[in-house]
mmCIF file of C-alpha atoms in Angstrom:
data_model
loop_
_atom_site.group_PDB
_atom_site.id
_atom_site.type_symbol
_atom_site.label_atom_id
_atom_site.label_comp_id
_atom_site.label_asym_id
_atom_site.label_seq_id
_atom_site.Cartn_x
_atom_site.Cartn_y
_atom_site.Cartn_z
ATOM 1 C CA MET A 1395 0.451 -12.364 39.190
ATOM 2 C CA ILE A 1396 -0.643 -9.729 36.642
ATOM 3 C CA THR A 1397 -2.919 -10.893 33.512
ATOM 4 C CA VAL A 1398 -2.501 -8.474 30.794
ATOM 5 C CA ARG A 1399 -5.502 -8.330 28.273
ATOM 6 C CA LEU A 1400 -5.456 -6.801 25.190
ATOM 7 C CA VAL A 1401 -8.565 -5.385 23.644
ATOM 8 C CA GLN A 1402 -9.882 -2.607 20.622
ATOM 9 C CA GLY A 1403 -11.812 0.158 22.259
ATOM 10 C CA ASP A 1404 -12.061 3.031 23.883
ATOM 11 C CA ILE A 1405 -10.381 3.562 27.095
ATOM 12 C CA THR A 1406 -13.277 6.205 28.589
ATOM 13 C CA ASP A 1407 -15.764 2.954 29.070
ATOM 14 C CA GLN A 1408 -13.594 0.739 30.881
ATOM 15 C CA ALA A 1409 -15.207 0.051 33.920
ATOM 16 C CA VAL A 1410 -11.446 -0.852 35.969
ATOM 17 C CA ASP A 1411 -10.093 0.838 39.153
ATOM 18 C CA ALA A 1412 -8.159 2.803 37.257
ATOM 19 C CA VAL A 1413 -7.447 4.791 33.692
ATOM 20 C CA VAL A 1414 -3.704 5.759 32.771
ATOM 21 C CA ASN A 1415 -4.215 8.695 30.857
ATOM 22 C CA ALA A 1416 -1.143 9.297 28.717
ATOM 23 C CA ALA A 1417 -1.464 13.214 29.555
ATOM 24 C CA ASN A 1418 0.815 16.216 28.826
ATOM 25 C CA SER A 1419 3.189 17.573 31.235
ATOM 26 C CA SER A 1420 0.349 20.478 32.169
ATOM 27 C CA LEU A 1421 -1.819 18.167 33.245
ATOM 28 C CA LEU A 1422 -4.676 20.364 31.650
ATOM 29 C CA GLY A 1423 -6.014 18.384 28.776
ATOM 30 C CA GLY A 1424 -4.974 17.925 25.072
ATOM 31 C CA GLY A 1425 -5.851 15.712 22.395
ATOM 32 C CA GLY A 1426 -6.066 11.823 21.717
ATOM 33 C CA VAL A 1427 -6.439 9.991 24.810
ATOM 34 C CA ASP A 1428 -5.967 12.862 27.273
ATOM 35 C CA GLY A 1429 -8.736 14.924 25.696
ATOM 36 C CA ALA A 1430 -11.034 11.906 25.718
ATOM 37 C CA ILE A 1431 -10.258 11.083 29.178
ATOM 38 C CA HIS A 1432 -10.821 14.470 30.250
ATOM 39 C CA ALA A 1433 -13.714 15.187 28.058
ATOM 40 C CA ALA A 1434 -15.665 11.659 28.839
ATOM 41 C CA GLY A 1435 -14.680 12.279 32.703
ATOM 42 C CA GLY A 1436 -16.344 15.974 32.976
ATOM 43 C CA PRO A 1437 -14.718 19.135 35.157
ATOM 44 C CA GLU A 1438 -13.876 16.840 38.068
ATOM 45 C CA ILE A 1439 -10.629 15.330 36.312
ATOM 46 C CA LEU A 1440 -9.325 19.338 35.408
ATOM 47 C CA ALA A 1441 -10.527 20.715 38.840
ATOM 48 C CA ALA A 1442 -8.161 18.115 40.264
ATOM 49 C CA CYS A 1443 -5.358 18.261 38.058
ATOM 50 C CA ARG A 1444 -5.613 22.271 38.330
ATOM 51 C CA GLU A 1445 -5.381 21.882 42.212
ATOM 52 C CA LEU A 1446 -2.064 19.386 41.784
ATOM 53 C CA ARG A 1447 -0.682 22.507 39.715
ATOM 54 C CA ALA A 1448 -1.514 24.857 42.247
ATOM 55 C CA THR A 1449 0.033 23.012 45.243
ATOM 56 C CA THR A 1450 1.970 19.817 44.164
ATOM 57 C CA LEU A 1451 2.978 19.879 41.211
ATOM 58 C CA PRO A 1452 3.344 24.129 40.176
ATOM 59 C CA GLY A 1453 5.814 22.992 37.141
ATOM 60 C CA GLY A 1454 3.664 20.475 35.790
ATOM 61 C CA LEU A 1455 4.348 16.702 35.762
ATOM 62 C CA PRO A 1456 7.711 15.244 34.875
ATOM 63 C CA THR A 1457 8.117 12.966 31.772
ATOM 64 C CA GLY A 1458 8.295 9.383 33.255
ATOM 65 C CA GLU A 1459 6.037 10.285 36.361
ATOM 66 C CA ALA A 1460 2.752 9.323 37.669
ATOM 67 C CA VAL A 1461 0.307 11.228 39.811
ATOM 68 C CA ALA A 1462 -3.790 10.068 40.242
ATOM 69 C CA THR A 1463 -6.767 11.930 40.377
ATOM 70 C CA THR A 1464 -10.273 11.214 40.885
ATOM 71 C CA ALA A 1465 -12.294 9.509 37.444
ATOM 72 C CA GLY A 1466 -14.653 11.921 37.833
ATOM 73 C CA ARG A 1467 -17.635 10.733 35.546
ATOM 74 C CA LEU A 1468 -15.613 7.710 34.272
ATOM 75 C CA ARG A 1469 -16.683 4.001 35.103
ATOM 76 C CA ALA A 1470 -13.259 3.835 36.880
ATOM 77 C CA ARG A 1471 -12.385 5.491 40.174
ATOM 78 C CA HIS A 1472 -9.228 6.772 39.741
ATOM 79 C CA VAL A 1473 -7.049 8.410 36.695
ATOM 80 C CA ILE A 1474 -3.430 7.904 36.872
ATOM 81 C CA HIS A 1475 -1.751 10.384 34.581
ATOM 82 C CA VAL A 1476 1.308 9.776 33.216
ATOM 83 C CA VAL A 1477 3.423 12.241 30.538
ATOM 84 C CA GLY A 1478 5.386 9.768 27.912
ATOM 85 C CA PRO A 1479 8.648 10.957 26.387
ATOM 86 C CA VAL A 1480 8.375 12.502 22.412
ATOM 87 C CA TYR A 1481 10.243 9.384 20.168
ATOM 88 C CA THR A 1482 13.671 11.071 18.738
ATOM 89 C CA THR A 1483 16.376 9.107 17.070
ATOM 90 C CA GLY A 1484 18.692 11.559 18.938
ATOM 91 C CA GLU A 1485 18.334 10.357 22.338
ATOM 92 C CA ASP A 1486 17.733 6.934 23.878
ATOM 93 C CA ARG A 1487 14.205 8.055 25.814
ATOM 94 C CA SER A 1488 13.034 4.058 26.250
ATOM 95 C CA GLY A 1489 13.886 4.681 30.062
ATOM 96 C CA LEU A 1490 11.165 7.368 30.672
ATOM 97 C CA LEU A 1491 8.724 5.474 28.430
ATOM 98 C CA ARG A 1492 9.296 2.577 30.516
ATOM 99 C CA SER A 1493 8.822 4.309 33.781
ATOM 100 C CA CYS A 1494 5.354 5.636 32.748
ATOM 101 C CA TYR A 1495 4.101 2.131 33.440
ATOM 102 C CA THR A 1496 6.116 1.434 36.304
ATOM 103 C CA ARG A 1497 5.586 4.509 37.898
ATOM 104 C CA ALA A 1498 1.924 4.023 37.283
ATOM 105 C CA LEU A 1499 1.520 0.693 38.926
ATOM 106 C CA ALA A 1500 3.325 2.086 41.684
ATOM 107 C CA VAL A 1501 0.579 5.131 41.945
ATOM 108 C CA ALA A 1502 -2.111 1.545 41.288
ATOM 109 C CA ASP A 1503 -0.393 -0.298 44.488
ATOM 110 C CA GLU A 1504 -0.816 3.359 46.466
ATOM 111 C CA LEU A 1505 -4.245 3.309 45.509
ATOM 112 C CA GLY A 1506 -5.354 -0.602 46.168
ATOM 113 C CA ALA A 1507 -6.102 -0.314 42.367
ATOM 114 C CA ARG A 1508 -6.292 -4.087 41.332
ATOM 115 C CA SER A 1509 -7.506 -3.375 37.738
ATOM 116 C CA LEU A 1510 -5.793 -0.706 35.196
ATOM 117 C CA ALA A 1511 -6.758 -0.097 31.885
ATOM 118 C CA LEU A 1512 -3.658 1.292 29.802
ATOM 119 C CA PRO A 1513 -3.500 3.583 26.602
ATOM 120 C CA ALA A 1514 -0.098 2.881 24.134
ATOM 121 C CA VAL A 1515 1.908 5.788 25.914
ATOM 122 C CA SER A 1516 3.510 7.895 23.576
ATOM 123 C CA ALA A 1517 2.578 5.507 20.808
ATOM 124 C CA GLY A 1518 0.410 8.328 19.145
ATOM 125 C CA VAL A 1519 1.334 11.936 18.071
ATOM 126 C CA TYR A 1520 4.601 11.903 20.289
ATOM 127 C CA GLY A 1521 5.902 9.219 17.620
ATOM 128 C CA TRP A 1522 7.212 6.247 19.580
ATOM 129 C CA PRO A 1523 7.491 3.442 16.757
ATOM 130 C CA ALA A 1524 4.557 1.251 17.720
ATOM 131 C CA ARG A 1525 6.235 -2.055 18.071
ATOM 132 C CA ASP A 1526 9.074 -0.756 20.008
ATOM 133 C CA ALA A 1527 6.099 0.767 22.472
ATOM 134 C CA ALA A 1528 4.131 -2.111 22.792
ATOM 135 C CA ASP A 1529 7.945 -4.279 23.917
ATOM 136 C CA ILE A 1530 8.255 -1.499 26.400
ATOM 137 C CA ALA A 1531 5.072 -1.306 27.968
ATOM 138 C CA LEU A 1532 4.706 -5.174 27.810
ATOM 139 C CA ASP A 1533 8.330 -5.753 29.385
ATOM 140 C CA ALA A 1534 7.385 -2.645 32.329
ATOM 141 C CA VAL A 1535 3.744 -3.975 32.671
ATOM 142 C CA LEU A 1536 5.083 -8.243 33.214
ATOM 143 C CA THR A 1537 8.090 -7.898 35.278
ATOM 144 C CA THR A 1538 7.374 -4.959 37.637
ATOM 145 C CA THR A 1539 6.369 -6.383 41.220
ATOM 146 C CA THR A 1540 2.693 -4.685 41.498
ATOM 147 C CA THR A 1541 -0.455 -5.583 43.621
ATOM 148 C CA VAL A 1542 -2.442 -4.947 40.323
ATOM 149 C CA THR A 1543 -3.718 -7.878 39.143
ATOM 150 C CA GLU A 1544 -5.246 -6.918 36.012
ATOM 151 C CA ALA A 1545 -3.604 -5.001 33.311
ATOM 152 C CA ARG A 1546 -5.945 -3.972 30.120
ATOM 153 C CA PHE A 1547 -4.335 -2.530 27.387
ATOM 154 C CA VAL A 1548 -7.160 -0.538 25.435
ATOM 155 C CA LEU A 1549 -5.919 0.188 22.126
ATOM 156 C CA PHE A 1550 -7.842 2.179 19.627
ATOM 157 C CA ASP A 1551 -7.614 0.842 16.714
ATOM 158 C CA ARG A 1552 -6.821 -2.673 14.955
ATOM 159 C CA ARG A 1553 -3.393 -2.047 14.071
ATOM 160 C CA MET A 1554 -2.609 -1.035 17.234
ATOM 161 C CA LEU A 1555 -4.015 -4.082 18.353
ATOM 162 C CA ASP A 1556 -2.303 -6.207 16.180
ATOM 163 C CA VAL A 1557 1.118 -4.865 17.476
ATOM 164 C CA PHE A 1558 0.318 -5.501 20.438
ATOM 165 C CA THR A 1559 -0.939 -9.114 20.227
ATOM 166 C CA GLU A 1560 1.987 -9.807 18.433
ATOM 167 C CA ALA A 1561 4.358 -8.502 20.835
ATOM 168 C CA LEU A 1562 2.587 -10.597 23.819
ATOM 169 C CA ALA A 1563 2.929 -13.752 21.454
ATOM 170 C CA ALA A 1564 6.854 -13.033 21.145
ATOM 171 C CA ARG A 1565 7.196 -12.650 24.713
ATOM 172 C CA ARG A 1566 5.457 -15.995 25.476
ATOM 173 C CA ARG A 1567 7.370 -18.228 22.816
#
């Protein structure tokens, strides 16, 4: 059974088996969580991502999918990159957001990872409403069959921590 923990902090400081990266489809770095992970993890992560682009993912990583690389200098062993959907009111993309978490868990299982640090995928610059993002993330993690035993949501600020805390409490009522 998986245990969900909610913490406010820096995802790059987490000592876990794998860190989930809210990447863009290019896998070549960006802003937010992606930029922080690439900066803290060092050039090994970018080199691994470039290798993926040159071989198995020449068109980039599709939205809702996941792929693993080394974690470079991070305290984790692996980085699991996922590409979240950009939020829009014109199309229901919640299945793609859910897929980010279920695919990350599947990749973690393949790696033998038991502990994951996860961000709030798509809830930053991709514009997903925070409470909806939290509900989707928690539901996906808590209902997916996995050998992962700890899912640690590492939330950058107090506001997002409060949103996830409220969403988790509502699930337990």
